[in-house]
Amino acid sequence: MVNYAAARHNMVENQIRTNRITNNAVIDALGKVPREAFVPKQLRGVAYLDEDIDLAGGRYLMEPLVFAAMLQAADINPDDVVLDVGCGTGYSAAVLARLSSTVVALESDGEMVVRAGALLAGLSVDNVAVVGGSLTEGDPAHGPYQVIVIEGAVPRIPDRLLRQLTGGGRLVAVLADETGLGRVTVTTRVGEVFSSRVIVDASVRPLPEFHRKAEFIF
């Protein structure tokens, strides 16, 4: 039988702390959320490996180190409201819930909306609202947000998502070029000006909705 608590401890000590993740709140959150609860039963034994884990429908749990780097770059404060774009089964939202005041977990897959809601409720995570909707449209009804996190590689950030940030708000995503090379990037809003900086190279799988070509109607 897998000792998940020991596996989680080893993930934090061997994958996270040793790779320039120094934010204690991020480290603590990753050490307390049971990652295995959010993956298919047959994959729970590999839940703490440093790799992406398939869920369904193009969703996956992002590898722990890249996710940790994104969280550290977001510089989340305890009173922040966070939009989690592409929450899948809810693991990312559960971690974000430990770092912030409120999380709006956005998911376009209806079955995953239900699954995420049930898993989070089962873990008594009471500061997350799981909502269904288009990932590229965001969720302006519950915004604006101090932080937006996109759970997968995207070629660009839609302006409508950036517009849902507060002044001083941060959007964190892995921006990937046509070759697949990705970089954890933080975009900050100051008034009507958006500035971006690259944090670290990262290779994660794409979030499908952001890669679909526009359809034209004649």
CSV table of C-alpha atoms in Angstrom, one decimal:
chain,number,residue,atom,x,y,z
A,1,MET,CA,0.0,0.0,0.0
A,2,VAL,CA,1.3,3.4,-0.9
A,3,ASN,CA,2.1,5.8,1.9
A,4,TYR,CA,0.7,9.0,0.4
A,5,ALA,CA,1.7,11.2,3.3
A,6,ALA,CA,5.3,10.1,2.9
A,7,ALA,CA,5.1,10.5,-0.9
A,8,ARG,CA,3.8,14.0,-0.5
A,9,HIS,CA,6.6,14.8,2.0
A,10,ASN,CA,9.2,13.5,-0.5
A,11,MET,CA,7.7,15.5,-3.3
A,12,VAL,CA,8.0,18.7,-1.3
A,13,GLU,CA,11.5,18.0,0.0
A,14,ASN,CA,13.0,16.5,-3.2
A,15,GLN,CA,11.2,18.2,-6.1
A,16,ILE,CA,10.0,21.6,-4.6
A,17,ARG,CA,12.5,22.8,-2.0
A,18,THR,CA,15.5,21.8,-4.0
A,19,ASN,CA,14.5,23.8,-7.1
A,20,ARG,CA,14.4,27.4,-5.9
A,21,ILE,CA,10.9,27.3,-4.5
A,22,THR,CA,11.3,29.3,-1.3
A,23,ASN,CA,7.8,30.7,-0.6
A,24,ASN,CA,6.8,28.9,2.6
A,25,ALA,CA,3.1,29.4,2.1
A,26,VAL,CA,3.3,27.6,-1.3
A,27,ILE,CA,5.5,24.8,0.2
A,28,ASP,CA,3.0,24.4,3.1
A,29,ALA,CA,0.0,24.2,0.8
A,30,LEU,CA,1.6,21.6,-1.5
A,31,GLY,CA,2.5,19.6,1.5
A,32,LYS,CA,-1.1,19.5,2.9
A,33,VAL,CA,-3.3,18.9,-0.1
A,34,PRO,CA,-3.7,15.2,-1.0
A,35,ARG,CA,-2.9,15.2,-4.7
A,36,GLU,CA,-3.8,11.5,-5.0
A,37,ALA,CA,-7.5,12.3,-4.2
A,38,PHE,CA,-7.8,14.2,-7.5
A,39,VAL,CA,-6.5,11.6,-10.0
A,40,PRO,CA,-8.1,8.4,-11.3
A,41,LYS,CA,-7.8,5.6,-8.8
A,42,GLN,CA,-5.4,3.6,-11.1
A,43,LEU,CA,-3.0,6.5,-11.2
A,44,ARG,CA,-2.9,7.3,-7.5
A,45,GLY,CA,0.4,5.4,-7.1
A,46,VAL,CA,2.2,7.9,-9.4
A,47,ALA,CA,0.4,11.0,-8.1
A,48,TYR,CA,3.6,12.5,-6.7
A,49,LEU,CA,5.9,12.0,-9.6
A,50,ASP,CA,7.2,15.1,-11.2
A,51,GLU,CA,5.2,14.8,-14.3
A,52,ASP,CA,1.8,15.7,-15.7
A,53,ILE,CA,-1.0,13.3,-14.9
A,54,ASP,CA,-3.9,12.6,-17.3
A,55,LEU,CA,-7.4,13.2,-16.1
A,56,ALA,CA,-9.8,13.3,-19.2
A,57,GLY,CA,-10.8,15.5,-22.0
A,58,GLY,CA,-7.5,17.2,-22.4
A,59,ARG,CA,-7.2,18.0,-18.7
A,60,TYR,CA,-4.4,16.9,-16.5
A,61,LEU,CA,-2.7,17.7,-13.2
A,62,MET,CA,0.3,19.9,-14.0
A,63,GLU,CA,3.7,18.6,-12.8
A,64,PRO,CA,4.3,19.7,-9.2
A,65,LEU,CA,7.4,21.8,-9.9
A,66,VAL,CA,6.0,23.9,-12.7
A,67,PHE,CA,2.8,24.4,-10.7
A,68,ALA,CA,4.8,25.5,-7.6
A,69,ALA,CA,6.8,27.9,-9.8
A,70,MET,CA,3.6,29.5,-11.0
A,71,LEU,CA,2.2,29.9,-7.5
A,72,GLN,CA,5.4,31.5,-6.3
A,73,ALA,CA,5.4,33.9,-9.2
A,74,ALA,CA,1.8,34.8,-8.6
A,75,ASP,CA,2.8,36.2,-5.1
A,76,ILE,CA,-0.6,35.4,-3.7
A,77,ASN,CA,-1.8,37.2,-0.6
A,78,PRO,CA,-4.2,35.8,2.0
A,79,ASP,CA,-6.9,38.3,1.1
A,80,ASP,CA,-6.7,37.8,-2.7
A,81,VAL,CA,-9.5,36.5,-4.9
A,82,VAL,CA,-8.1,34.1,-7.5
A,83,LEU,CA,-9.5,32.8,-10.8
A,84,ASP,CA,-8.3,29.3,-11.5
A,85,VAL,CA,-8.8,28.7,-15.2
A,86,GLY,CA,-9.1,25.0,-16.2
A,87,CYS,CA,-9.4,23.6,-12.7
A,88,GLY,CA,-10.0,20.0,-13.8
A,89,THR,CA,-10.9,17.9,-10.8
A,90,GLY,CA,-10.0,20.7,-8.4
A,91,TYR,CA,-6.5,20.0,-7.2
A,92,SER,CA,-5.1,23.4,-8.2
A,93,ALA,CA,-8.1,25.1,-6.6
A,94,ALA,CA,-7.6,23.2,-3.3
A,95,VAL,CA,-4.0,24.4,-3.2
A,96,LEU,CA,-4.9,28.0,-4.2
A,97,ALA,CA,-7.6,27.9,-1.5
A,98,ARG,CA,-4.9,27.6,1.2
A,99,LEU,CA,-3.1,30.7,-0.2
A,100,SER,CA,-6.0,33.1,-0.8
A,101,SER,CA,-9.3,34.3,0.5
A,102,THR,CA,-11.5,33.0,-2.3
A,103,VAL,CA,-11.0,30.9,-5.4
A,104,VAL,CA,-13.3,30.8,-8.4
A,105,ALA,CA,-12.5,27.5,-10.1
A,106,LEU,CA,-13.5,27.7,-13.8
A,107,GLU,CA,-14.0,24.5,-15.8
A,108,SER,CA,-15.7,24.0,-19.2
A,109,ASP,CA,-16.2,20.2,-18.8
A,110,GLY,CA,-19.5,19.7,-17.1
A,111,GLU,CA,-18.6,16.3,-15.6
A,112,MET,CA,-15.4,17.8,-14.1
A,113,VAL,CA,-17.4,20.7,-12.6
A,114,VAL,CA,-19.4,18.1,-10.7
A,115,ARG,CA,-16.4,16.0,-9.8
A,116,ALA,CA,-14.3,19.0,-8.6
A,117,GLY,CA,-17.2,20.3,-6.5
A,118,ALA,CA,-17.7,16.9,-4.8
A,119,LEU,CA,-13.9,16.4,-4.1
A,120,LEU,CA,-13.5,19.8,-2.7
A,121,ALA,CA,-16.6,19.4,-0.5
A,122,GLY,CA,-15.3,16.0,0.7
A,123,LEU,CA,-12.1,17.7,1.8
A,124,SER,CA,-14.1,20.5,3.5
A,125,VAL,CA,-12.6,23.2,1.2
A,126,ASP,CA,-15.2,25.9,1.7
A,127,ASN,CA,-13.6,28.9,0.0
A,128,VAL,CA,-13.8,27.6,-3.5
A,129,ALA,CA,-16.7,28.2,-5.9
A,130,VAL,CA,-16.6,25.7,-8.9
A,131,VAL,CA,-18.3,27.3,-12.0
A,132,GLY,CA,-18.8,26.1,-15.5
A,133,GLY,CA,-18.0,28.2,-18.5
A,134,SER,CA,-15.7,29.0,-21.3
A,135,LEU,CA,-12.1,29.1,-20.2
A,136,THR,CA,-11.0,31.7,-22.8
A,137,GLU,CA,-13.9,34.0,-21.6
A,138,GLY,CA,-13.0,33.8,-17.9
A,139,ASP,CA,-15.6,34.6,-15.3
A,140,PRO,CA,-16.2,38.4,-15.2
A,141,ALA,CA,-19.3,38.0,-13.1
A,142,HIS,CA,-17.3,37.1,-10.0
A,143,GLY,CA,-14.3,39.4,-10.7
A,144,PRO,CA,-12.2,41.3,-10.8
A,145,TYR,CA,-9.4,39.2,-9.5
A,146,GLN,CA,-6.1,39.9,-7.9
A,147,VAL,CA,-4.7,36.7,-9.4
A,148,ILE,CA,-5.5,34.6,-12.4
A,149,VAL,CA,-3.8,31.2,-12.9
A,150,ILE,CA,-4.1,29.3,-16.2
A,151,GLU,CA,-3.7,25.5,-15.8
A,152,GLY,CA,-1.9,24.6,-19.0
A,153,ALA,CA,0.2,25.9,-21.8
A,154,VAL,CA,-1.4,28.6,-24.0
A,155,PRO,CA,-0.1,30.4,-27.1
A,156,ARG,CA,-1.4,33.8,-26.0
A,157,ILE,CA,-3.5,35.3,-23.3
A,158,PRO,CA,-6.9,36.6,-24.4
A,159,ASP,CA,-7.4,40.3,-23.7
A,160,ARG,CA,-10.8,39.6,-22.0
A,161,LEU,CA,-8.9,37.6,-19.3
A,162,LEU,CA,-6.4,40.3,-18.7
A,163,ARG,CA,-9.3,42.8,-18.3
A,164,GLN,CA,-10.6,40.8,-15.4
A,165,LEU,CA,-7.5,41.6,-13.3
A,166,THR,CA,-7.7,44.4,-10.6
A,167,GLY,CA,-5.1,47.1,-10.7
A,168,GLY,CA,-1.9,45.5,-9.5
A,169,GLY,CA,-3.3,42.1,-10.4
A,170,ARG,CA,-1.2,39.2,-11.7
A,171,LEU,CA,-2.0,36.6,-14.4
A,172,VAL,CA,0.3,33.6,-14.5
A,173,ALA,CA,0.5,31.2,-17.4
A,174,VAL,CA,2.9,29.0,-19.3
A,175,LEU,CA,3.2,30.7,-22.7
A,176,ALA,CA,4.3,28.3,-25.4
A,177,ASP,CA,5.5,29.1,-28.9
A,178,GLU,CA,4.9,27.1,-32.1
A,179,THR,CA,7.8,24.7,-31.2
A,180,GLY,CA,6.2,23.8,-27.9
A,181,LEU,CA,8.8,25.7,-25.8
A,182,GLY,CA,7.1,27.2,-22.8
A,183,ARG,CA,7.9,29.8,-20.2
A,184,VAL,CA,6.2,30.6,-17.0
A,185,THR,CA,5.2,34.2,-17.5
A,186,VAL,CA,3.6,36.7,-15.1
A,187,THR,CA,1.5,39.6,-16.6
A,188,THR,CA,0.8,42.5,-14.2
A,189,ARG,CA,-1.9,45.1,-14.7
A,190,VAL,CA,-1.1,48.7,-13.7
A,191,GLY,CA,-4.1,50.9,-14.8
A,192,GLU,CA,-4.5,50.2,-18.5
A,193,VAL,CA,-0.9,49.0,-18.9
A,194,PHE,CA,0.0,45.3,-18.9
A,195,SER,CA,3.6,44.2,-18.5
A,196,SER,CA,5.0,40.7,-18.7
A,197,ARG,CA,8.1,39.0,-17.4
A,198,VAL,CA,9.4,35.5,-17.9
A,199,ILE,CA,10.1,33.5,-14.7
A,200,VAL,CA,11.5,30.2,-15.9
A,201,ASP,CA,11.3,27.8,-18.9
A,202,ALA,CA,8.6,25.1,-18.5
A,203,SER,CA,7.3,22.3,-20.6
A,204,VAL,CA,3.6,21.4,-19.9
A,205,ARG,CA,0.8,20.2,-22.1
A,206,PRO,CA,-1.5,22.6,-23.8
A,207,LEU,CA,-5.0,23.7,-22.6
A,208,PRO,CA,-7.0,22.7,-25.6
A,209,GLU,CA,-9.6,25.6,-25.6
A,210,PHE,CA,-6.8,28.2,-26.1
A,211,HIS,CA,-5.4,26.4,-29.2
A,212,ARG,CA,-8.6,26.1,-31.2
A,213,LYS,CA,-8.7,28.1,-34.4
A,214,ALA,CA,-11.4,30.8,-34.7
A,215,GLU,CA,-14.4,29.7,-36.7
A,216,PHE,CA,-15.7,32.1,-39.4
A,217,ILE,CA,-19.3,32.4,-40.4
A,218,PHE,CA,-20.1,33.8,-43.8
